[in-house]
PDB file of C-alpha atoms in Angstrom:
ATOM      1  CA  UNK A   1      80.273  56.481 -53.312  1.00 79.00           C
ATOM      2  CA  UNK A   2      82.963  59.218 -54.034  1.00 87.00           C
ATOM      3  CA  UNK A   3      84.766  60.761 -51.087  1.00 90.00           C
ATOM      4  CA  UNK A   4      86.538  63.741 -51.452  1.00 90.00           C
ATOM      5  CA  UNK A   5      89.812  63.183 -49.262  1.00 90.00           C
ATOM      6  CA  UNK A   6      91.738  66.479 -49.745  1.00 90.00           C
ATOM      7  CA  UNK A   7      91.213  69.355 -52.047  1.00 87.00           C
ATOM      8  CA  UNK A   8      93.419  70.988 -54.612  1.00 85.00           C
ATOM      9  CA  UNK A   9      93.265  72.938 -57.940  1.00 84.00           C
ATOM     10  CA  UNK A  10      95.292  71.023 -60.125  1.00 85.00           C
ATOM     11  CA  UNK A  11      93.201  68.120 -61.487  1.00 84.00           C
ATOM     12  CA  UNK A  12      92.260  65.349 -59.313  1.00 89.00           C
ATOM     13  CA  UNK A  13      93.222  61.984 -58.644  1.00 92.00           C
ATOM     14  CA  UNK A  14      90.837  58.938 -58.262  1.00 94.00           C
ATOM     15  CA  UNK A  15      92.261  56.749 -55.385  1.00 95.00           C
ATOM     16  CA  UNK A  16      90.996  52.994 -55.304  1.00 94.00           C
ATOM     17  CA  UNK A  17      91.253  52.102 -51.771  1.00 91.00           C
ATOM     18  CA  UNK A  18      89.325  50.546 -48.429  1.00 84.00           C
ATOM     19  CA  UNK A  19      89.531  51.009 -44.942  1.00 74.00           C
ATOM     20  CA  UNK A  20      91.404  48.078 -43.097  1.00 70.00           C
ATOM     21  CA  UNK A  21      90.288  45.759 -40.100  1.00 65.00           C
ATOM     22  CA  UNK A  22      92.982  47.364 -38.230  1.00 62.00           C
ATOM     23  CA  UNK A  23      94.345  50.588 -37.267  1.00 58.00           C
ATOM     24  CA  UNK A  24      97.256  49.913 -40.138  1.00 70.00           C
ATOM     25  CA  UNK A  25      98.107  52.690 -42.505  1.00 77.00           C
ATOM     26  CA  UNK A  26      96.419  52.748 -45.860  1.00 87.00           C
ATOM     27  CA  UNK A  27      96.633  54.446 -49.236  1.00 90.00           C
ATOM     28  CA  UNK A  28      94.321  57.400 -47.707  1.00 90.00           C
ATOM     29  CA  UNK A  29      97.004  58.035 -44.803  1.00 88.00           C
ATOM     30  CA  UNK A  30      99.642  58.585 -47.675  1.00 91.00           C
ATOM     31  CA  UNK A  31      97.568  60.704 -50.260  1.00 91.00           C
ATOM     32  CA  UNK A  32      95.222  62.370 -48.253  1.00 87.00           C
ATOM     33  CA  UNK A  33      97.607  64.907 -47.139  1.00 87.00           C
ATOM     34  CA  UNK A  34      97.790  68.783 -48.083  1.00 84.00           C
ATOM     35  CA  UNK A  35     100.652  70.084 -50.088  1.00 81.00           C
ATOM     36  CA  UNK A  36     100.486  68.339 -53.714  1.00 81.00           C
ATOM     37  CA  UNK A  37      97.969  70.930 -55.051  1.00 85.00           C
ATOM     38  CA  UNK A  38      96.207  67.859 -56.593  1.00 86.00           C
ATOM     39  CA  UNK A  39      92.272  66.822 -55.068  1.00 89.00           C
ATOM     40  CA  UNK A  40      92.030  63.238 -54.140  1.00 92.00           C
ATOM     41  CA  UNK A  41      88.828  61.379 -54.655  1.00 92.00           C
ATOM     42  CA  UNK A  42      88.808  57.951 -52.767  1.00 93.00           C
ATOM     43  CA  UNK A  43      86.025  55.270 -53.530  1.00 93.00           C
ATOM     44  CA  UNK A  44      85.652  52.319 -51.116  1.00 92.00           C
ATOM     45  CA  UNK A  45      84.354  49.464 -52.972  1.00 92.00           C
ATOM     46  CA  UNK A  46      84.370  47.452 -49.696  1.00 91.00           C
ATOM     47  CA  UNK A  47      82.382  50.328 -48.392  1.00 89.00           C
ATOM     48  CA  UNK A  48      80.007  50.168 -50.761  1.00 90.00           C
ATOM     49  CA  UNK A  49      79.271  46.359 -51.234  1.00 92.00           C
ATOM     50  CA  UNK A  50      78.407  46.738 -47.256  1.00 89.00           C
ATOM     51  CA  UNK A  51      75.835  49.045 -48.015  1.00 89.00           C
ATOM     52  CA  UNK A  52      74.769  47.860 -51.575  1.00 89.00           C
ATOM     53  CA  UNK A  53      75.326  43.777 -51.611  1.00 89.00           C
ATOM     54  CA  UNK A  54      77.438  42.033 -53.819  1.00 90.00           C
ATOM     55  CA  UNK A  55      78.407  43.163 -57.429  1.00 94.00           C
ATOM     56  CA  UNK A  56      80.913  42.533 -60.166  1.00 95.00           C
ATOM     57  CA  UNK A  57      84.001  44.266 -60.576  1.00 96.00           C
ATOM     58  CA  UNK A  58      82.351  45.434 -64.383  1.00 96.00           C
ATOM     59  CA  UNK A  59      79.843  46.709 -62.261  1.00 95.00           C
ATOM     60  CA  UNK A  60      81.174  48.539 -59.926  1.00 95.00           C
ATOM     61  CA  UNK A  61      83.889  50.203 -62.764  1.00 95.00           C
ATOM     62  CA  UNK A  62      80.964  51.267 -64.291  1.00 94.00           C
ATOM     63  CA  UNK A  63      79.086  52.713 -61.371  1.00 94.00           C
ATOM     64  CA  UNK A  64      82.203  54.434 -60.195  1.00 93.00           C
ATOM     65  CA  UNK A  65      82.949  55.777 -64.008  1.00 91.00           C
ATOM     66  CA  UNK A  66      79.485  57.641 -64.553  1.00 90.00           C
ATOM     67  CA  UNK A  67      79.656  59.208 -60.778  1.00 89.00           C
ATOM     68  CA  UNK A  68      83.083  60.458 -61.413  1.00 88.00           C
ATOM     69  CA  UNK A  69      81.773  61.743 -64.703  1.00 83.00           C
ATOM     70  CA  UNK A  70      78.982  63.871 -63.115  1.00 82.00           C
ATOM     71  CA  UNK A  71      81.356  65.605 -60.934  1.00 77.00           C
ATOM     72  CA  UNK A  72      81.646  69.317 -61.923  1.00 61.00           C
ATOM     73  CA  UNK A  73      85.446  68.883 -61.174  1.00 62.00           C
ATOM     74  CA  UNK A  74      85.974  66.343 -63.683  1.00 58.00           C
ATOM     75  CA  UNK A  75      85.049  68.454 -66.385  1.00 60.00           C
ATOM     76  CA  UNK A  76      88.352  66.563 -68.192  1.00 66.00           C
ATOM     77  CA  UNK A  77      89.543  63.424 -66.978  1.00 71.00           C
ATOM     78  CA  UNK A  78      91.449  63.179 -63.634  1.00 86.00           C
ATOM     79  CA  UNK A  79      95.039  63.135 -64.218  1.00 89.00           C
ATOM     80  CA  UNK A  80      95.562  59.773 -62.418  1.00 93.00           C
ATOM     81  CA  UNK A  81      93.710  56.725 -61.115  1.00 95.00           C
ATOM     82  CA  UNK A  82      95.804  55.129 -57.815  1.00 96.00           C
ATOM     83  CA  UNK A  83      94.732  50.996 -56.838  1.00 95.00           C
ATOM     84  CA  UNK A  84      97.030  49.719 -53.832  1.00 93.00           C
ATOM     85  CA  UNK A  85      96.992  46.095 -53.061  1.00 92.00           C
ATOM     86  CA  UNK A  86      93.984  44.116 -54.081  1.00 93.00           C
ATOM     87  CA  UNK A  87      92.239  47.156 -55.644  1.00 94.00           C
ATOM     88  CA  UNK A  88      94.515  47.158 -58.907  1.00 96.00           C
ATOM     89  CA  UNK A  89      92.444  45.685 -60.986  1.00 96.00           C
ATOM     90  CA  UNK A  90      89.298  47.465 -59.945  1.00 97.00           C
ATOM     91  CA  UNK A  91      91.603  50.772 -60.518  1.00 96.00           C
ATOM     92  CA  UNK A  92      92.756  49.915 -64.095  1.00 95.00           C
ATOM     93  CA  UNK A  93      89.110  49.094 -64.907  1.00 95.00           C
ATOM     94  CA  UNK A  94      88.399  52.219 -64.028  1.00 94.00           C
ATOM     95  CA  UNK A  95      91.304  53.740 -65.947  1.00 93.00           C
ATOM     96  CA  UNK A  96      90.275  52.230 -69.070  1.00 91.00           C
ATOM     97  CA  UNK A  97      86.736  53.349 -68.783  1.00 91.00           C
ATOM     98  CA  UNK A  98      88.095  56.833 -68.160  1.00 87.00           C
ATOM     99  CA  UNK A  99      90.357  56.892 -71.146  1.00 77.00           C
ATOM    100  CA  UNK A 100      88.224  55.800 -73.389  1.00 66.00           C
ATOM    101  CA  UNK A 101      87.231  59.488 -74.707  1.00 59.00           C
ATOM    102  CA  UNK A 102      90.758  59.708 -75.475  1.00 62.00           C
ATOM    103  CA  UNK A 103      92.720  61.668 -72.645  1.00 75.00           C
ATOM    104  CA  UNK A 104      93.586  58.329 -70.387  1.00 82.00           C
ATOM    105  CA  UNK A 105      94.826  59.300 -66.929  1.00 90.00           C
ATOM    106  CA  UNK A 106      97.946  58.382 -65.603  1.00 93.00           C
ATOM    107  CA  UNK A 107      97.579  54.621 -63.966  1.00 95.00           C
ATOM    108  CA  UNK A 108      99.978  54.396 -60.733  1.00 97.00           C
ATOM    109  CA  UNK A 109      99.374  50.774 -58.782  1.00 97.00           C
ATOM    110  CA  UNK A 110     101.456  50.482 -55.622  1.00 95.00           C
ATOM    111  CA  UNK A 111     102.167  46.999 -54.479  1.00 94.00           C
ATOM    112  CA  UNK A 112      99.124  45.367 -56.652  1.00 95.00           C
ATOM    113  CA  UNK A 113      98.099  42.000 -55.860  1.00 94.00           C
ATOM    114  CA  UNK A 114      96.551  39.730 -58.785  1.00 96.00           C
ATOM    115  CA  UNK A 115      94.056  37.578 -56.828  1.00 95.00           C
ATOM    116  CA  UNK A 116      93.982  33.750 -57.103  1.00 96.00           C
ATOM    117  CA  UNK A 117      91.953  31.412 -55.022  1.00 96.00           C
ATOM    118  CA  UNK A 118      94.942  30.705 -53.234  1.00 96.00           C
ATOM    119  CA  UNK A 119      95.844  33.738 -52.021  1.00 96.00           C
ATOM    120  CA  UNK A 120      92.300  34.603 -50.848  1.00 97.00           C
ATOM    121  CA  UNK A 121      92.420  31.341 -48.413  1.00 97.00           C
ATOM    122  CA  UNK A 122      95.882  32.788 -46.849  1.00 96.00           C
ATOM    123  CA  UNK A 123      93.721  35.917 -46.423  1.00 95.00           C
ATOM    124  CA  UNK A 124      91.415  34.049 -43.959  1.00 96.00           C
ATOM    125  CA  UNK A 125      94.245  32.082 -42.430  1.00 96.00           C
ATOM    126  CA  UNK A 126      95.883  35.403 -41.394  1.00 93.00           C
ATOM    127  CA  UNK A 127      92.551  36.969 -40.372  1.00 92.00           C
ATOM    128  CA  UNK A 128      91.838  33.488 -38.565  1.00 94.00           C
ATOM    129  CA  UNK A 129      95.383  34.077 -36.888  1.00 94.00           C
ATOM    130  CA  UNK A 130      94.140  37.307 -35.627  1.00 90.00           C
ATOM    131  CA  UNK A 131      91.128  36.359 -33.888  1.00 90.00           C
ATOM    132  CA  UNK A 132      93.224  33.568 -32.120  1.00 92.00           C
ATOM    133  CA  UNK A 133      91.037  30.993 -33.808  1.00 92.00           C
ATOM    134  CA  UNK A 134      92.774  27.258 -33.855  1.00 87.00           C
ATOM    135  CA  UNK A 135      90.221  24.768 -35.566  1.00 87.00           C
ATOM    136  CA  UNK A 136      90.831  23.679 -39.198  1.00 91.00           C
ATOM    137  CA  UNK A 137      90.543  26.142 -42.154  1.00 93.00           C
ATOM    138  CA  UNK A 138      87.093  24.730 -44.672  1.00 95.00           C
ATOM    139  CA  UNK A 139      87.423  22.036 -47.275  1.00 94.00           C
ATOM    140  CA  UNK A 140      87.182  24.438 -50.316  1.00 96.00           C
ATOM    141  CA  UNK A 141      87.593  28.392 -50.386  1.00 97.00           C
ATOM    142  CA  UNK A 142      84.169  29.583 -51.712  1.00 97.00           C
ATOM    143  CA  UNK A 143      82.160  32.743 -50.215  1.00 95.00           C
ATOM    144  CA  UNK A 144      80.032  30.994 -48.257  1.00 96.00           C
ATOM    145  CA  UNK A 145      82.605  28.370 -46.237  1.00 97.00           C
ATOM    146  CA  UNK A 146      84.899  31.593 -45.606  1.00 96.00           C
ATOM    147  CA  UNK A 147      81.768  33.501 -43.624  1.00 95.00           C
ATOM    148  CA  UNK A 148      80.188  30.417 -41.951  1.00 95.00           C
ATOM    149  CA  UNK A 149      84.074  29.670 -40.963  1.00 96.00           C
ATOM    150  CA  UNK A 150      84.674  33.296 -39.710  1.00 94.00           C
ATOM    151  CA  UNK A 151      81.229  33.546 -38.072  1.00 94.00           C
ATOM    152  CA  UNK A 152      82.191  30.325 -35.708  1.00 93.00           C
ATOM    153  CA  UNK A 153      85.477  31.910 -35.013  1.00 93.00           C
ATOM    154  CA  UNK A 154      84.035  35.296 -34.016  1.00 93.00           C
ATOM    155  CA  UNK A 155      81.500  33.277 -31.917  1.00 93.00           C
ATOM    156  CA  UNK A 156      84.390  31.099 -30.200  1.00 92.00           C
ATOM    157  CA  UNK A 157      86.681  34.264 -29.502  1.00 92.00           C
ATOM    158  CA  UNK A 158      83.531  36.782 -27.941  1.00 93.00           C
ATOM    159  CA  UNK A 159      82.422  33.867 -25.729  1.00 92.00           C
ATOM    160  CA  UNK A 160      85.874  32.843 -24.248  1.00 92.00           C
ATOM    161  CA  UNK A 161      86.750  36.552 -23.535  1.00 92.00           C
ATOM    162  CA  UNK A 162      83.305  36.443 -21.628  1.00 92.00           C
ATOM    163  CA  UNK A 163      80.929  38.724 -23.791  1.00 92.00           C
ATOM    164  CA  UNK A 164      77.184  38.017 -22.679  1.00 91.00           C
ATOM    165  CA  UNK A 165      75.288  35.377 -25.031  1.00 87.00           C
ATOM    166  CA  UNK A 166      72.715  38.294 -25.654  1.00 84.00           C
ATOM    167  CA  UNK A 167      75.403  40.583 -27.153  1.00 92.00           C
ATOM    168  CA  UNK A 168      77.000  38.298 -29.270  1.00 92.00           C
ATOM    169  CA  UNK A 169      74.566  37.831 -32.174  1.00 90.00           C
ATOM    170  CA  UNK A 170      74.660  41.776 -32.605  1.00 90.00           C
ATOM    171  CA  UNK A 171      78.476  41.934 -32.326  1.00 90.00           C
ATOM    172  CA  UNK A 172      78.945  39.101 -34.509  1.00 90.00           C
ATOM    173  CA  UNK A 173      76.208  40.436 -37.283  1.00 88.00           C
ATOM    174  CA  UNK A 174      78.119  43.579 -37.367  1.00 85.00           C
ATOM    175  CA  UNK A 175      81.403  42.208 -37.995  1.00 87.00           C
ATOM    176  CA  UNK A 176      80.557  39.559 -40.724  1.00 89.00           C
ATOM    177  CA  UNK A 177      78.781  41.911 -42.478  1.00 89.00           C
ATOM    178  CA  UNK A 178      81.873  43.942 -43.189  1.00 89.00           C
ATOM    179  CA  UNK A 179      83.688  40.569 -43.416  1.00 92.00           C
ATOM    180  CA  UNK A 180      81.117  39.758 -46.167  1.00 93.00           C
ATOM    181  CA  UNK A 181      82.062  42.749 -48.455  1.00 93.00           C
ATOM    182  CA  UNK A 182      85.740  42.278 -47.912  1.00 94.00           C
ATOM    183  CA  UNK A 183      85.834  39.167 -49.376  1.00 95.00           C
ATOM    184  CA  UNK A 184      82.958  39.804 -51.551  1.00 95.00           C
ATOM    185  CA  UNK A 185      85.309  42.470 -52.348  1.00 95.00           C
ATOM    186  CA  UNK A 186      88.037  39.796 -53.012  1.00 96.00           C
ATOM    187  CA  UNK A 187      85.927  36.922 -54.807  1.00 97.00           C
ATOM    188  CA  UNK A 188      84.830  39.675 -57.405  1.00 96.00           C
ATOM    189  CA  UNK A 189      88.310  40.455 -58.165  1.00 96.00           C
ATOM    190  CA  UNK A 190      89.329  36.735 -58.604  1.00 97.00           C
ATOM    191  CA  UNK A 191      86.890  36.343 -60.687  1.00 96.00           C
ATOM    192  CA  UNK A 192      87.264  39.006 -62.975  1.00 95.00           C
ATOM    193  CA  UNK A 193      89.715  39.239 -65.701  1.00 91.00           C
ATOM    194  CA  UNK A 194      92.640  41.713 -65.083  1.00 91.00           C
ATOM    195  CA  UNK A 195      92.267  44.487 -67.885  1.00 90.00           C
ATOM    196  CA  UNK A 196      94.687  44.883 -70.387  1.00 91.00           C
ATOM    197  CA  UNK A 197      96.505  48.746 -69.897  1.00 90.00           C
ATOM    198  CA  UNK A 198      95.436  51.116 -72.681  1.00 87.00           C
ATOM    199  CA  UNK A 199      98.777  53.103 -71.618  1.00 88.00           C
ATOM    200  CA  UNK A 200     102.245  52.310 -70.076  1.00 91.00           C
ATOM    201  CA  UNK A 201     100.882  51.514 -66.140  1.00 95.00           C
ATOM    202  CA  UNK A 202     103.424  52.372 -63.529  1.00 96.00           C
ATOM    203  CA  UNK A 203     103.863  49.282 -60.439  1.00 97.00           C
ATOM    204  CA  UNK A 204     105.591  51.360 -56.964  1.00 97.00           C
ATOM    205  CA  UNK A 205     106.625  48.503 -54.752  1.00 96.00           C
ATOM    206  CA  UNK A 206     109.224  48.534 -51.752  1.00 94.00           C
ATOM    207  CA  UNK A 207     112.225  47.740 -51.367  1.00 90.00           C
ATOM    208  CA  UNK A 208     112.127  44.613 -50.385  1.00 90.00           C
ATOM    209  CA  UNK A 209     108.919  43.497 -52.289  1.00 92.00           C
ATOM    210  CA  UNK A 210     108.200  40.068 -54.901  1.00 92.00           C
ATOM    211  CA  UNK A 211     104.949  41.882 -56.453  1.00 92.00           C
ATOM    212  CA  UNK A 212     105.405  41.102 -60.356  1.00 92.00           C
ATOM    213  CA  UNK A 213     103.005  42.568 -63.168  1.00 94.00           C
ATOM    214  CA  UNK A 214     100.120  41.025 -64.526  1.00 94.00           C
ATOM    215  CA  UNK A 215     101.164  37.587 -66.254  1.00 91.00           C
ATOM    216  CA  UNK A 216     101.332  38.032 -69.339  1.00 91.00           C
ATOM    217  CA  UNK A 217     101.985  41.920 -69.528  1.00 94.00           C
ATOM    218  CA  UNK A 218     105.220  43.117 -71.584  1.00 93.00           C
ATOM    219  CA  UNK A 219     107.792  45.995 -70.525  1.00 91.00           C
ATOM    220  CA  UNK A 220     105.837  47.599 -73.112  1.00 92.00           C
ATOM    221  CA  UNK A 221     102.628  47.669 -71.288  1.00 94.00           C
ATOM    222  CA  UNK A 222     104.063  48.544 -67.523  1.00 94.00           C
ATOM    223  CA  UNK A 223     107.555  49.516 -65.282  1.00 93.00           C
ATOM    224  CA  UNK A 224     108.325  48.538 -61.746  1.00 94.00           C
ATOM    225  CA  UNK A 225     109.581  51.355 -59.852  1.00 96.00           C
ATOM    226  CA  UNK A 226     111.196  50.045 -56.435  1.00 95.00           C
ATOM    227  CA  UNK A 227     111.170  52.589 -53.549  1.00 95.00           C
ATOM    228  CA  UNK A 228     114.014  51.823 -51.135  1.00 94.00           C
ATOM    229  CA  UNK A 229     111.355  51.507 -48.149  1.00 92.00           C
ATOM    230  CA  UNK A 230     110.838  48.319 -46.269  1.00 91.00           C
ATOM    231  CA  UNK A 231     107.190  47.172 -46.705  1.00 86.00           C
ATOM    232  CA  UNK A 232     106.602  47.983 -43.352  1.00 86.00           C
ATOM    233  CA  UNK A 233     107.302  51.677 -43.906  1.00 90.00           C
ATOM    234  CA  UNK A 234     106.018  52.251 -47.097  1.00 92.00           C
ATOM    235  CA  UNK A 235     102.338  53.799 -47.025  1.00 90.00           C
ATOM    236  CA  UNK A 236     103.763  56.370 -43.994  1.00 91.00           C
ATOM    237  CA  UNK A 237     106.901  57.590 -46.693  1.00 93.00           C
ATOM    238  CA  UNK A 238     107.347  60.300 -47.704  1.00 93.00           C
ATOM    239  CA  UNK A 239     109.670  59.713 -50.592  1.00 95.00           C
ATOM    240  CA  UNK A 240     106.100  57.014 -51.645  1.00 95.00           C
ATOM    241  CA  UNK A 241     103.882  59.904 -51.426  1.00 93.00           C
ATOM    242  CA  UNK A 242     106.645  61.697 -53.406  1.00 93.00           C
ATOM    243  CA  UNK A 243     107.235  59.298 -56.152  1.00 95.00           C
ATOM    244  CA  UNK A 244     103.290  58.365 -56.841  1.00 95.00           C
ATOM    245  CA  UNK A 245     102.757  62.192 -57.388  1.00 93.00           C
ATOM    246  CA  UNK A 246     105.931  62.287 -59.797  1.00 93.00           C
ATOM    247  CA  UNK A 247     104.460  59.474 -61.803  1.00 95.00           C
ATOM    248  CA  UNK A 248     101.237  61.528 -62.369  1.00 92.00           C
ATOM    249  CA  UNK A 249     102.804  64.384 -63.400  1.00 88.00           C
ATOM    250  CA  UNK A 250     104.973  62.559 -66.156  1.00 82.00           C
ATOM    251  CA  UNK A 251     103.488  62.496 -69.715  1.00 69.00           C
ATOM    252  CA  UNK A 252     102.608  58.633 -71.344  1.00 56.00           C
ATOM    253  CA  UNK A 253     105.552  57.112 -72.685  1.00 50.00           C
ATOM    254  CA  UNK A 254     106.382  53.679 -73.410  1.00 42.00           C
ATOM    255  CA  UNK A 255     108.206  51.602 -70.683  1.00 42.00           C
ATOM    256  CA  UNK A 256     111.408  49.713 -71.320  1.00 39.00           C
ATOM    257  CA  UNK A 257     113.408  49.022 -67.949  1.00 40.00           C
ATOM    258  CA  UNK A 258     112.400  48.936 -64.591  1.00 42.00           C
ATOM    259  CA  UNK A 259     113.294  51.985 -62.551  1.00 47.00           C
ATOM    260  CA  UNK A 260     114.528  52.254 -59.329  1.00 47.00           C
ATOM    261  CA  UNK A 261     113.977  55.125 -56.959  1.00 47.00           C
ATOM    262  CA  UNK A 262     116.114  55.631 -53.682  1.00 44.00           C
ATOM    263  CA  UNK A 263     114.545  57.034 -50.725  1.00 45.00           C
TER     264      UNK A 263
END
């Protein structure tokens, strides 16, 4: 369930992260580069529910915190646990859990997304939008109407593009199963509640980026620190890479006003 990414001898880093449906960059294309001295560790909780079915974010925090704990490396805790996007509050579970013999790593979330209902059916509309599929979205977002919905579109879009009949039951089992854990992946974190930081969490967002804490988490608790990269940009920069790795290096101190980094 733990990938090594990169090696290094200072102590590691835990990255939360998952492999896209596209060929887009992710958190592993920014980190998993040579030259910080630091290992990276990636888990892949989308990954994993493919392999392992459905579980809880509690769960999976909890799987993830006793295999990181085995590790000969992690003979102290790593020196910072990474979440980008929707895996923020998966990371900071993990955080906590980590911390909670006393040395807490260094919590770095880049562009973290707090996930509502809502947002999960504007995840299927714009996966929807990418398999060309027209018909209406279902009634009511629950796990099941999202994968019976994306099933007929996958269905709709291999037949028109002429794919034989006896070829599209395997294509389309492969695809919603990863489908499944992705928003299995996405349900989970809905569902759960988002931890409260044991330290000062750090939030790296672009330039041109709305992402917000938390609700209800004070400047106490967590800083924004703006990179002046257009989203677009952001997880091939540089000056990104740069700033997440000067965050882990920084010792705990308590937040008062955002920061803002230029490129």
């Amino acid at each position: 369930m733990l990938e090594k990414i990169v090696g290094g001898e200072l102590p590691p880093v835990i990255l939360v992260d998952f492999a896209m449906f596209s060929v887009a960059d992710t958190m592993t294309t920014l980190m998993g580069v040579h030259g910080s001295g630091r290992a990276i560790y990636r888990v892949d909780a989308v990954q994993d529910l493919e392999t392992h079915g459905a579980m809880s974010i509690d769960r999976l925090a909890e799987l993830y915190t006793r295999e990181i704990a085995e590790l000969a490396e992690f003979a102290s805790p790593p020196a910072g646990v990474l979440g980008y996007c929707s895996a923020a509050t998966l990371a900071l579970e993990i955080a906590n859990r980590l911390g909670d013999g006393g040395h807490a790593p260094q919590v770095v979330l880049v562009e973290p997304t707090w996930l509502t209902t809502d947002l999960i059916g504007q995840e299927l509309a714009n996966l929807r939008t990418s398999l060309g599929a027209t018909g209406d979205p279902p009634a009511e977002i629950t796990p099941a109407s999202v994968l019976q919905t994306l099933t007929g579109d996958l269905v709709t879009k291999l037949a028109a593009e002429g794919m034989p009949e006896s070829e599209i039951d395997t294509c389309v089992t492969m695809l919603t199963d990863r489908y499944a854990a992705w928003f299995g992946f996405l349900f989970a974190t809905a569902e759960a509640a988002v931890p409260t930081p044991r330290t000062p969490v750090s939030l790296v967002i672009s330039g041109d980026s709305d992402k917000e804490p938390a609700p209800g988490w004070t400047p106490a608790q967590c800083a924004l620190v703006r990179v002046d990269v257009p989203a677009g940009e952001f997880l091939g920069s540089e000056a990104v890479r740069r700033q997440i790795l000067r965050l882990i290096d920084q010792p705990h101190e308590r937040h008062q006003e955002p920061r803002h980094e230029h490129r």
